[in-house]
Structures are given as structure tokens and as C-alpha cells.
Amino acid sequence: MKKYVSKAVMYIVVFGVCFLLILPVLTMFGTSLKTKTAAMRDLGMFPSFSEIYLGNYIRVLQTDSYVRSIVNSAFVSIAAMIFCVIAAAFAGYAISRFKGKIFTGFIGLMLVLQMLPTMLTLLPMFMIYKQLRLNNTHAGLIIAYISGSLTFAIWLLKGFFDSVPRELEESGLIDGCTRFQAFLKIILPISKPGLATVSIFTFVRSWNEYMVARIMIQSDELKTVNLALQKFVQENLVDWSLLSAGAVITTVPTLFFLLFAQKHLVQGLTAGAVKG
Amino acid sequence: MRRNSGKILAVVISCAMLAGASVQTAAAAEKKTEITFWDMMWGEAGIYDVAAEALVDQYNQEHPEVNVEYQSVPWDNYYQTFLTAVTSGTGPDVATAGSQTPMQFATMGEILPLNSIIEKWQEEQDSVLEDMPEGILETNFLNGDYIALPWNSDTRLFTYRTDLFEEAGITELPSTWEELLDVLRTLKESNPDVFPLVTAGDMGSGGAQNLMMWLTVSNDVGPVTADGQSDFMSPKITECLEFVATLMDEELIPEATISYKDADAQKLFYSGQAAIFYGGPVPGFFEDETLKDKISILDPMQGPSAAQPQTVYWANSIAAYNNKDEEKKQAILDFVEWWVKNCKTLFTDGRCGKTPVLKSFTDDPYYDSAVLEALINEKIMPTFVHATYPIQNFYPAFGQINGERYLGSAAQKVLSGRRDYEAIQEEENENVESALELQEE
Amino acid sequence: MLLPALVIILVIQIYPFLSGVRMSLTNYNLLKPGKEKFIGLQNYAELLTEDKTFFGALGFSFLYGVSIVIFSYILGLLIAALLNMKMKGRGIYRAVVLMPWVIAPMVMAANWLWLLNDQFGLINHVLVSLGILKKPILFLTTKYMTRFTVIMIGVWKNLPFMTITLLAGMQGISSDLYEAARIDGAGKIQNFFYITLPCLRSVSKVSVTLLLIWAFNGFENIFLLTEGGPNGYTMVLPIYAYNLAFFRSRMGYASAASVMMLLCMVILTLINQKFSREAE
């Protein structure tokens, strides 16, 4: 009996937390199902069943280049994510195991570099991009996103590798593995939750980035989703139902990605992995 | 192992760079004169941008030697977008932007003056000069140069519920502030559940600033005098602040107005919780089935110190940016001139909702059915006074005074409960003076 | 070596950084290109002696950054512990918890403002009609309430990041430890304090430091909600520096304000590092 009660409490708490966290997401979804004027007139969260209006979604998908912007965002975010995870895995491992001064200095420097507000570093950043011919390219965006996320990624993975007992690789080395093989076959699989976190983190950050993209990208065909969303914003007027529908559409791919990625957020160190 | 990883990284980076390079070479292939045109979203997505691109296409077809590339720039922080691009030499050749933008770049020496267009018009006695309201060309006249050509103007107005006015027995529309206050009091008495007036009053979306600009202009004053001195201590500005205080003290506006953005005020008006809405024109009100038959807009009003009704407006213009290429300059000027003369479809097909600068555009049959725009043209436009009033043109310090919203800041202090008008005015006076000083240096 | 790639990234980051520091020593004005002069520490002197707004903004930035970190950490830890339990549909809850993070910030800010509105906002509506409140709460009108509100929305926005890093950290804890504790007769709460928390130290250090930097540096959240208003109650340094740079065109002075901010952050980070080292 007691067990059921505590189970019930757990579910109630989980539902409560989820509800509070996605309250504005729900209102957004509700708004996307209303017509332009109903979005402003009817103050309830959702339209009544008979008034559900799907026209916003159709219009957003028909808007020139909106679908392409989703593809653009996916490309840029996935590229940044893959690079970041690979680079951070090696760098994090190196820092964790070799503890060289260069590495520690490097990571400290990366951290300090993040401390100036982006708003003010955009101008000089744009200048160097222009020199490298990276402005108005996806490559430029990808590099910017990598540099924005790499510090965290390296640092977090270092933390994970730190908590992996050295005995594990050492036993691998004794069995005749090279250091690289030991890293690949022993350390990485155990650090799956860390790798999953870093992937989620870099993907979401790049997907949602707006300030850098706004400055760097001018061509319509290169725009990312958050830039494309701005089309629904006028100087003093915003089409909230279209904007909400656009935001919902852009959320769907990320939601699938999160559902997929969180599967790997599972116990890396199973019982008995460490002997003694 | 580390060598391997290095290789992978090098490959990824070089792939990325190649991808970037290929985009650029593709653009440079054609031999036509390339003009980059940055336009803002002046109307709804899928309607305005389609009309604007069609207009650009038409130009390209009529001028086979030129290729204008249309790029839409988001409103959000557009000044920074422009600034970054222009200072690093990757800016547009031609652009429309927020009203004061050409002035800001002209101060930096980044604007291509349009004097030759105006001179040609004057020489040829072009009818276009007659077609523009008086003084609107001069809003973008700075240090002897015409730095931009206005093509639309923008205003703020009071939309009201005719049915609620009838219910309260109001038959005559207010034409002075005093009469407006009386109307608001009557509305409150007749229907205490409905707010007499709603408006944005926040800092971010410029709610408080826009309210104050309407008040100051209709009271014949501005933050700066015609000869460029701060006028914030003027008793006329005290009257504006007292007016805001009255709205607040008699609960004629919602208590939380100081935090309202445009959308909050619009929602209250849409849902029938407010009798009058102050803000930019909202075409949606006039399209809404439940509202459209019972709304209209109020007449222009005058403050206690003004001799006639005056309504604030902003001139929005198109400007050309500096270009070293002499040959290209003429092509750019030609395009700007053509755009100003031929942009009618932006209003009729693009439904951009602003008031066209060329009066002849409003003869279009479109305006027979566009209730809101027709009302503005008829009622409000004759009383237009530019936002920089009493100065005629955008002046350098206006960027800071308007950008940091010193008028709005004073109004917010009143909305948050302060009633020491003199101290408030002194604080903002200091800000305005330092802005003027900064631009002098 | 990894170095070639990392060097490119470093260069792309270092150049803007150095040029920011250099600008802070000049009187660079955007409206007067080509006229910039080296003026030494003059900008800094003005900031420290004459600028009241600077200190006000600095103070609230501290409060804002530190409160976001504290609240997000505590709540994130609780939510992570909750989502670490075995339950049906755990994957869905985990994805849902990450939602605040993945939706365009501009859309989310607008929806919060509507939820919090005094007249038609859902939160006030529910509280008033349930009889819990007599009068609606004015969330963004008075000084302390506005500050509280923007901090809470900041927490809401950063919670997913905290939750997910801590949750991942919890996965790295060997179940042997819990097994041993169970044999020793330890309860769940004891486990949490004596096993889970200490094992999360390294992950916590990383996430707290980074969140501190982001929150302190955060521009978007407050800019979208209040833009530093009403009445300057929520003015933080990044917004002040933005105003200085783009409305007053004083790029040099704005850079000096940012560098001061950077120094504050370095100090905060060092304090944080010291604390976590002592805890070891």
C-alpha cells in the first residue's frame, strides 16, 4: 500500500513539474490553433474544438523558404554537434588523463573568452569573418557555434572521464590494447550519458541561436529557422498566430531529436564494472 | 590516435570552408550591375514580401543591364545588423530601414547623397514634387544633402468603440486633451468594468515613448528646441507629464500600463475590455468580425499649449549607401528614384498599412475598401507633424534621444508613482543635454 | 594533434576579444569613424567615478546571475533526481523538461508576458477565481516584483541545462556505491546526501561556472521581457553596454564597461572554484 502511495505522489510531482515547465509552450500551441484575430480576442489557452484553425500551419509551410530554413538549421546544428562531440571527446580525455599545463591553460583561456557579451564582440567578429570570407556562409555559422559550445563540451566530458576509474583502461592496456583502442572501446561507451548531454547541448544551442545568425546571414536561402521566424514580425505589429505556428513547426524536429538523444542518458557505469 | 583526430578535424573544417567558398563564386558569375537591396518587413509575411519581390522583378525586367537582389532584414535590432555590415564594408547598396537610420549613417559618412535626383526633379518640374506633402523631403535633409527619399509615413492613433461611446451618451468626439479626459471619465462612469483607455507603456516596445511623443507633439513641444537646445524643462512638457499622471490617478488606464507591450493593450481592446486603444494602426481590428462594425478612430487633438491639432508622424525612407564604384553609383540612384515613384503596389498589393508619401497613390480603388487607411488619410494626415518636431529633419542627437527614449523614461517615472515633475524633467534634461553635447564633440 | 582545428577556433574567438579590450582604451565613437584616439584608462576612470547607472546595473547583474544559478541548481537537482527514478514514460518527461530551452526565446518571452498579465493572464485569472488572491498580482510593475519575475523566468529558461547535466552526472555514479550503502542500511535521503551529491561535484562545478557566466552575461532574457525597464528596475550590464554602444555610439566606453564586467566574472569564477576546491 505504502508503495502505491509513494508511486502516486511521484507521478503527481512529475506531472506538476512538467506542466509548470511547459505552461508557455502550451499557450504557444493554443495560439497557433487560432485565427489571427481570435489569437488576440479569445483569452482562453486553447480554442474550443469547433474553432480549431489549421490555416496558420498551412500558411507557414507555404511561406517561401520556411521549409528550407528548417533544413538549413538542421544542417548547421548537426554539423556543429558532430564536430563538437568529437573534438571535445579527445580534448576532454587528454585534459583528464595527461593534466598538462597547456591543456589547462587552453581551457581557462576558452572560458575567459566567453565572458565578453556577444552583443559587443559581434562587430569585430564580423570583421574577421569577412577577412576569412566566412560571412553569409553556413561554414561561418558552424564555426561560430562550435566555438560557442566547445568550452562547455570539453569541460563536461573531462568531468566524466575524471570519474571513470583509471583501472579500467589500465586493464585494457594490459590486455594488449593501444591507448587509442582503450579510449574508443572502454572509456567512450561508459561515458555515453556525457556524450549524449554534450550532443543535446550543442544541438539545441545551435538550433536556437539567433544573434550571430542575424548578423552573419543575409541570403534568404541560407537563413536558419529563428531568422525565418522574424518574417512574421513587423515594426509595430506581430502576427502571433503565424509566429506561434512557425515556432511549433520548428520545435517538432528538436523534440524528436531530444526523444532520441535522451535514450542514451542511461547508466554508463553498471554494477560490477569496477572490480575492487 | 591524436594524429588521426587532427586529420578528421582538418577535413571537416576544409569541407566547411569549401562549402562557403562555392556559394560566393556562384554569385559572382553574372556580368550585370549587381545591386543589393535590403528591405524591412513593412507588412505581413506572404503578402508584403511577395509584392516587394514582384516589384524588384519588374525593375530587373525593365532594366536588363541591372540585377537588383532583394534581401529581407528582420526588424529586431536592425540598427546593429546594418551597423555591423556597413562598418565592415559588406552593407547594402540600397536599403529601407527605421526612420532615423539614414541620418545615423550619414553622420558616419556612409550615405550616398541623392541631391542629383532632387535637382533633376526640380529642373524638369517633375510632378512627383507636387505629389508629396510639404516638408517631408526635408526630414532627410542633413548638412546640405538629401540623404534619403521618404516613401511612407507612419503614425499613432486612437481607435475607439463606437458602441461604447453611444452607450455612455458621448456624441461629440474630443478635440482637446481636456475633452479627451472628460470622455474617458464619462466612459468609466457608464461602464466601470471596461478600461476607458489602453496603451502600451513599457520601455522595450517603446510604449511610454510613443505616448509621450504624441503628447509632446500635440502640445507643440519637443525635447529639443528648433535651434538645438534642450527643451526638457519646458512647462509644456510638465503639462504632458501631468496628463499622464491624471490618466493614472483617476484609473483611466490599467494600473499595470507601465509593463504593457503593444500586444497586451491590443488584447484588451480586441476582447472588449477597453473602449479606446492608443497605438499604431492595427488593420486586424478592422478585419475582425465582432469589432469591425463598431469601431472608428478619434479626431486629431491639441494640448493646452498648442494653437491647432498636431499628430506625430515618422517619415520612412529609402537610402543609398556609399559606393566606390562610380559606374554603379548611377545605377543605384536610378533604382532609388524608380522605387519611390513606382512603389504603389507595396500599399495596394502588399497592404503595408502605412500612409504613402505620394498622395496620388491614394486614388487607387484599393482605398475605397481599406477603411482604416482611408480614415487615416482623411482625418489624421492633414495634421501630421514630424517626430523630430520642432526641428524639421532627423538630427544626429535624435538617434540617442529617441533610441534611449528619454521622453518615455520621464513618462515611466510618472507611471511608477512619482509626481515631482521638476526633478523628473531635470534628470531627463541632463540626459538630453549630454546627448546634444556628445554629438557636438 | 587536435591543435590545428582548435587554433582556428581560438583565433576566431581571440580576435574579437582582444579588439574589445583595445577599444576600451580608446574613445572610439561609431558615428565618427577614423577619429579614434588612445586615451588610456580614461573610460575606466569615468565608469568608476561618474557613472551611477553602471553601478546600479552591476549590482542587479550580480543579483540576477547569482540567484539564477542558486535557484536553477537546487531545482535542477531535485528534478534530475526525480527523473532518475524508474517510471513509465520517463523518456517523454525528460524530453518535456528540456522544452523551455528549445523554443525561440522571442516567442517564449511573449507567452510569459501574456500568462503574467494582470487583466487577462492565466496565472492571475486562476488565482483570483480560486479565491486565493483578491487582487491580481502586478508581476512586472513594481521594483521588487519585476526583479523577482525576470529572475524566475531566467531560472525557467536555464533549468533544462542544469537538469540535464546533473542527470547525466547521476548516470555516471556506479550503482555499486548504492548497493554497498543499501547493505549498510542507508535510506534514500542519506544516499542522496552522502553518495549522489559528492559524486556530482565535478559536473556541478562545470555547470555552475558556465551558468554563472551565461546568466551574468545574459542579454536576451531581460531584453525581450522588459529591456531593462520599467523605470530601469531591471537594467543589467549587458543591456547598459548595448545602449552605450548603439544609442550613444560610444563603442570605446561600452567596451570598457564590458571589460569591467569580465573582471567581475573572473572574480566570481575564482571564488566559485575556491569554494568547490574547499569542498573537496
PDB file of C-alpha atoms in Angstrom, chain A residues 34-197:
ATOM      1  CA  LYS A  34      -6.417  30.210 -33.504  1.00  0.00           C
ATOM      2  CA  THR A  35      -7.079  32.625 -36.329  1.00  0.00           C
ATOM      3  CA  LYS A  36      -5.171  35.884 -36.309  1.00  0.00           C
ATOM      4  CA  THR A  37      -7.916  37.857 -34.614  1.00  0.00           C
ATOM      5  CA  ALA A  38      -9.049  35.025 -32.346  1.00  0.00           C
ATOM      6  CA  ALA A  39      -5.489  34.812 -31.062  1.00  0.00           C
ATOM      7  CA  MET A  40      -5.914  38.319 -29.743  1.00  0.00           C
ATOM      8  CA  ARG A  41      -9.596  38.213 -28.869  1.00  0.00           C
ATOM      9  CA  ASP A  42     -10.137  34.871 -27.122  1.00  0.00           C
ATOM     10  CA  LEU A  43      -8.115  34.821 -23.976  1.00  0.00           C
ATOM     11  CA  GLY A  44      -8.507  31.124 -23.205  1.00  0.00           C
ATOM     12  CA  MET A  45      -5.433  28.995 -23.649  1.00  0.00           C
ATOM     13  CA  PHE A  46      -6.900  26.773 -26.359  1.00  0.00           C
ATOM     14  CA  PRO A  47      -9.647  27.456 -28.907  1.00  0.00           C
ATOM     15  CA  SER A  48     -12.824  25.468 -28.465  1.00  0.00           C
ATOM     16  CA  PHE A  49     -12.868  22.290 -30.535  1.00  0.00           C
ATOM     17  CA  SER A  50     -15.098  23.663 -33.285  1.00  0.00           C
ATOM     18  CA  GLU A  51     -12.910  26.744 -33.680  1.00  0.00           C
ATOM     19  CA  ILE A  52      -9.628  24.963 -34.212  1.00  0.00           C
ATOM     20  CA  TYR A  53      -7.932  26.574 -37.181  1.00  0.00           C
ATOM     21  CA  LEU A  54      -5.101  24.886 -39.035  1.00  0.00           C
ATOM     22  CA  GLY A  55      -4.625  27.618 -41.617  1.00  0.00           C
ATOM     23  CA  ASN A  56      -1.603  29.056 -39.822  1.00  0.00           C
ATOM     24  CA  TYR A  57       0.339  25.867 -40.310  1.00  0.00           C
ATOM     25  CA  ILE A  58      -0.566  25.730 -43.973  1.00  0.00           C
ATOM     26  CA  ARG A  59       0.434  29.348 -44.469  1.00  0.00           C
ATOM     27  CA  VAL A  60       3.740  28.932 -42.652  1.00  0.00           C
ATOM     28  CA  LEU A  61       4.632  25.884 -44.700  1.00  0.00           C
ATOM     29  CA  GLN A  62       3.695  27.748 -47.856  1.00  0.00           C
ATOM     30  CA  THR A  63       5.783  30.755 -46.911  1.00  0.00           C
ATOM     31  CA  ASP A  64       8.733  30.909 -49.200  1.00  0.00           C
ATOM     32  CA  SER A  65      11.881  29.374 -47.788  1.00  0.00           C
ATOM     33  CA  TYR A  66      10.416  28.336 -44.437  1.00  0.00           C
ATOM     34  CA  VAL A  67      10.933  24.639 -45.021  1.00  0.00           C
ATOM     35  CA  ARG A  68      14.360  25.332 -46.402  1.00  0.00           C
ATOM     36  CA  SER A  69      15.227  27.216 -43.235  1.00  0.00           C
ATOM     37  CA  ILE A  70      14.452  24.085 -41.224  1.00  0.00           C
ATOM     38  CA  VAL A  71      16.820  22.095 -43.412  1.00  0.00           C
ATOM     39  CA  ASN A  72      19.442  24.828 -43.021  1.00  0.00           C
ATOM     40  CA  SER A  73      19.122  24.798 -39.257  1.00  0.00           C
ATOM     41  CA  ALA A  74      19.317  21.028 -39.128  1.00  0.00           C
ATOM     42  CA  PHE A  75      22.443  21.023 -41.275  1.00  0.00           C
ATOM     43  CA  VAL A  76      24.215  23.715 -39.280  1.00  0.00           C
ATOM     44  CA  SER A  77      23.262  22.254 -35.895  1.00  0.00           C
ATOM     45  CA  ILE A  78      24.160  18.679 -36.737  1.00  0.00           C
ATOM     46  CA  ALA A  79      27.490  19.699 -38.252  1.00  0.00           C
ATOM     47  CA  ALA A  80      28.349  21.772 -35.178  1.00  0.00           C
ATOM     48  CA  MET A  81      27.226  18.949 -32.929  1.00  0.00           C
ATOM     49  CA  ILE A  82      29.289  16.231 -34.620  1.00  0.00           C
ATOM     50  CA  PHE A  83      32.417  18.313 -34.671  1.00  0.00           C
ATOM     51  CA  CYS A  84      31.967  19.447 -31.092  1.00  0.00           C
ATOM     52  CA  VAL A  85      31.408  15.963 -29.719  1.00  0.00           C
ATOM     53  CA  ILE A  86      34.435  14.523 -31.494  1.00  0.00           C
ATOM     54  CA  ALA A  87      36.751  17.387 -30.598  1.00  0.00           C
ATOM     55  CA  ALA A  88      35.532  17.535 -27.021  1.00  0.00           C
ATOM     56  CA  ALA A  89      35.913  13.790 -26.530  1.00  0.00           C
ATOM     57  CA  PHE A  90      39.586  13.873 -27.495  1.00  0.00           C
ATOM     58  CA  ALA A  91      40.384  17.143 -25.791  1.00  0.00           C
ATOM     59  CA  GLY A  92      38.449  16.232 -22.653  1.00  0.00           C
ATOM     60  CA  TYR A  93      40.205  12.890 -22.432  1.00  0.00           C
ATOM     61  CA  ALA A  94      43.603  14.476 -22.946  1.00  0.00           C
ATOM     62  CA  ILE A  95      42.981  17.040 -20.223  1.00  0.00           C
ATOM     63  CA  SER A  96      41.589  14.434 -17.875  1.00  0.00           C
ATOM     64  CA  ARG A  97      44.447  11.980 -18.266  1.00  0.00           C
ATOM     65  CA  PHE A  98      47.535  14.000 -19.067  1.00  0.00           C
ATOM     66  CA  LYS A  99      46.793  17.063 -16.963  1.00  0.00           C
ATOM     67  CA  GLY A 100      49.277  19.131 -18.978  1.00  0.00           C
ATOM     68  CA  LYS A 101      49.649  22.827 -18.236  1.00  0.00           C
ATOM     69  CA  ILE A 102      48.974  23.673 -21.899  1.00  0.00           C
ATOM     70  CA  PHE A 103      45.588  21.960 -21.773  1.00  0.00           C
ATOM     71  CA  THR A 104      44.523  23.575 -18.543  1.00  0.00           C
ATOM     72  CA  GLY A 105      45.692  26.926 -19.819  1.00  0.00           C
ATOM     73  CA  PHE A 106      43.815  26.386 -23.062  1.00  0.00           C
ATOM     74  CA  ILE A 107      40.543  25.580 -21.360  1.00  0.00           C
ATOM     75  CA  GLY A 108      40.916  28.501 -18.956  1.00  0.00           C
ATOM     76  CA  LEU A 109      41.517  30.808 -21.892  1.00  0.00           C
ATOM     77  CA  MET A 110      38.460  29.482 -23.721  1.00  0.00           C
ATOM     78  CA  LEU A 111      36.416  30.189 -20.645  1.00  0.00           C
ATOM     79  CA  VAL A 112      37.604  33.775 -20.294  1.00  0.00           C
ATOM     80  CA  LEU A 113      36.873  34.341 -23.975  1.00  0.00           C
ATOM     81  CA  GLN A 114      33.232  33.600 -23.304  1.00  0.00           C
ATOM     82  CA  MET A 115      32.988  36.327 -20.726  1.00  0.00           C
ATOM     83  CA  LEU A 116      32.549  39.341 -23.000  1.00  0.00           C
ATOM     84  CA  PRO A 117      28.928  39.922 -24.000  1.00  0.00           C
ATOM     85  CA  THR A 118      28.252  38.604 -27.505  1.00  0.00           C
ATOM     86  CA  MET A 119      26.443  41.806 -28.428  1.00  0.00           C
ATOM     87  CA  LEU A 120      29.721  43.719 -28.300  1.00  0.00           C
ATOM     88  CA  THR A 121      32.044  41.150 -29.822  1.00  0.00           C
ATOM     89  CA  LEU A 122      29.805  40.738 -32.866  1.00  0.00           C
ATOM     90  CA  LEU A 123      31.297  43.682 -34.723  1.00  0.00           C
ATOM     91  CA  PRO A 124      34.970  42.603 -34.518  1.00  0.00           C
ATOM     92  CA  MET A 125      33.862  39.006 -35.056  1.00  0.00           C
ATOM     93  CA  PHE A 126      32.170  40.038 -38.260  1.00  0.00           C
ATOM     94  CA  MET A 127      35.351  41.795 -39.389  1.00  0.00           C
ATOM     95  CA  ILE A 128      37.456  38.665 -39.054  1.00  0.00           C
ATOM     96  CA  TYR A 129      34.747  36.625 -40.739  1.00  0.00           C
ATOM     97  CA  LYS A 130      34.851  38.978 -43.647  1.00  0.00           C
ATOM     98  CA  GLN A 131      38.635  38.526 -43.912  1.00  0.00           C
ATOM     99  CA  LEU A 132      38.166  34.760 -43.962  1.00  0.00           C
ATOM    100  CA  ARG A 133      35.230  35.075 -46.367  1.00  0.00           C
ATOM    101  CA  LEU A 134      33.038  33.301 -43.874  1.00  0.00           C
ATOM    102  CA  ASN A 135      30.244  35.853 -43.684  1.00  0.00           C
ATOM    103  CA  ASN A 136      26.973  34.821 -45.271  1.00  0.00           C
ATOM    104  CA  THR A 137      28.011  31.135 -45.288  1.00  0.00           C
ATOM    105  CA  HIS A 138      26.881  28.163 -43.279  1.00  0.00           C
ATOM    106  CA  ALA A 139      30.513  27.306 -42.625  1.00  0.00           C
ATOM    107  CA  GLY A 140      30.859  30.579 -40.738  1.00  0.00           C
ATOM    108  CA  LEU A 141      27.820  29.823 -38.620  1.00  0.00           C
ATOM    109  CA  ILE A 142      29.054  26.321 -37.862  1.00  0.00           C
ATOM    110  CA  ILE A 143      32.419  27.599 -36.709  1.00  0.00           C
ATOM    111  CA  ALA A 144      30.773  30.245 -34.542  1.00  0.00           C
ATOM    112  CA  TYR A 145      28.518  27.658 -32.937  1.00  0.00           C
ATOM    113  CA  ILE A 146      31.365  25.266 -32.332  1.00  0.00           C
ATOM    114  CA  SER A 147      33.392  27.912 -30.599  1.00  0.00           C
ATOM    115  CA  GLY A 148      30.361  28.857 -28.537  1.00  0.00           C
ATOM    116  CA  SER A 149      29.786  25.331 -27.258  1.00  0.00           C
ATOM    117  CA  LEU A 150      33.205  23.725 -27.266  1.00  0.00           C
ATOM    118  CA  THR A 151      34.349  25.015 -23.883  1.00  0.00           C
ATOM    119  CA  PHE A 152      31.391  23.519 -22.133  1.00  0.00           C
ATOM    120  CA  ALA A 153      31.645  20.307 -24.094  1.00  0.00           C
ATOM    121  CA  ILE A 154      35.322  19.764 -23.304  1.00  0.00           C
ATOM    122  CA  TRP A 155      34.848  20.655 -19.707  1.00  0.00           C
ATOM    123  CA  LEU A 156      31.853  18.446 -19.139  1.00  0.00           C
ATOM    124  CA  LEU A 157      33.441  15.454 -20.808  1.00  0.00           C
ATOM    125  CA  LYS A 158      36.610  15.968 -18.813  1.00  0.00           C
ATOM    126  CA  GLY A 159      34.437  15.716 -15.717  1.00  0.00           C
ATOM    127  CA  PHE A 160      33.011  12.436 -16.964  1.00  0.00           C
ATOM    128  CA  PHE A 161      36.369  10.969 -17.842  1.00  0.00           C
ATOM    129  CA  ASP A 162      37.681  12.007 -14.426  1.00  0.00           C
ATOM    130  CA  SER A 163      35.065   9.853 -12.766  1.00  0.00           C
ATOM    131  CA  VAL A 164      35.985   6.817 -14.877  1.00  0.00           C
ATOM    132  CA  PRO A 165      38.482   4.799 -12.808  1.00  0.00           C
ATOM    133  CA  ARG A 166      41.915   4.533 -14.393  1.00  0.00           C
ATOM    134  CA  GLU A 167      41.940   0.814 -13.600  1.00  0.00           C
ATOM    135  CA  LEU A 168      39.542   0.281 -16.467  1.00  0.00           C
ATOM    136  CA  GLU A 169      41.870   1.433 -19.219  1.00  0.00           C
ATOM    137  CA  GLU A 170      44.866   0.010 -17.462  1.00  0.00           C
ATOM    138  CA  SER A 171      43.312  -3.419 -17.557  1.00  0.00           C
ATOM    139  CA  GLY A 172      42.646  -2.808 -21.250  1.00  0.00           C
ATOM    140  CA  LEU A 173      46.257  -1.784 -21.831  1.00  0.00           C
ATOM    141  CA  ILE A 174      47.419  -4.943 -20.125  1.00  0.00           C
ATOM    142  CA  ASP A 175      45.174  -6.960 -22.443  1.00  0.00           C
ATOM    143  CA  GLY A 176      47.145  -5.566 -25.358  1.00  0.00           C
ATOM    144  CA  CYS A 177      45.029  -2.595 -26.450  1.00  0.00           C
ATOM    145  CA  THR A 178      46.681   0.626 -27.582  1.00  0.00           C
ATOM    146  CA  ARG A 179      45.739   3.732 -25.657  1.00  0.00           C
ATOM    147  CA  PHE A 180      43.516   4.793 -28.577  1.00  0.00           C
ATOM    148  CA  GLN A 181      41.709   1.457 -28.583  1.00  0.00           C
ATOM    149  CA  ALA A 182      41.247   1.581 -24.848  1.00  0.00           C
ATOM    150  CA  PHE A 183      39.730   5.048 -25.174  1.00  0.00           C
ATOM    151  CA  LEU A 184      37.465   4.005 -28.009  1.00  0.00           C
ATOM    152  CA  LYS A 185      36.317   0.667 -26.632  1.00  0.00           C
ATOM    153  CA  ILE A 186      36.307   1.173 -22.897  1.00  0.00           C
ATOM    154  CA  ILE A 187      36.051   4.840 -21.992  1.00  0.00           C
ATOM    155  CA  LEU A 188      33.657   6.124 -24.643  1.00  0.00           C
ATOM    156  CA  PRO A 189      30.909   3.517 -24.135  1.00  0.00           C
ATOM    157  CA  ILE A 190      30.944   4.148 -20.397  1.00  0.00           C
ATOM    158  CA  SER A 191      30.690   7.901 -20.976  1.00  0.00           C
ATOM    159  CA  LYS A 192      27.577   7.650 -23.102  1.00  0.00           C
ATOM    160  CA  PRO A 193      25.488   9.897 -20.818  1.00  0.00           C
ATOM    161  CA  GLY A 194      28.128  12.590 -21.061  1.00  0.00           C
ATOM    162  CA  LEU A 195      28.315  12.295 -24.835  1.00  0.00           C
ATOM    163  CA  ALA A 196      24.521  12.420 -25.039  1.00  0.00           C
ATOM    164  CA  THR A 197      24.428  15.555 -22.879  1.00  0.00           C
TER     165      THR A 197
END
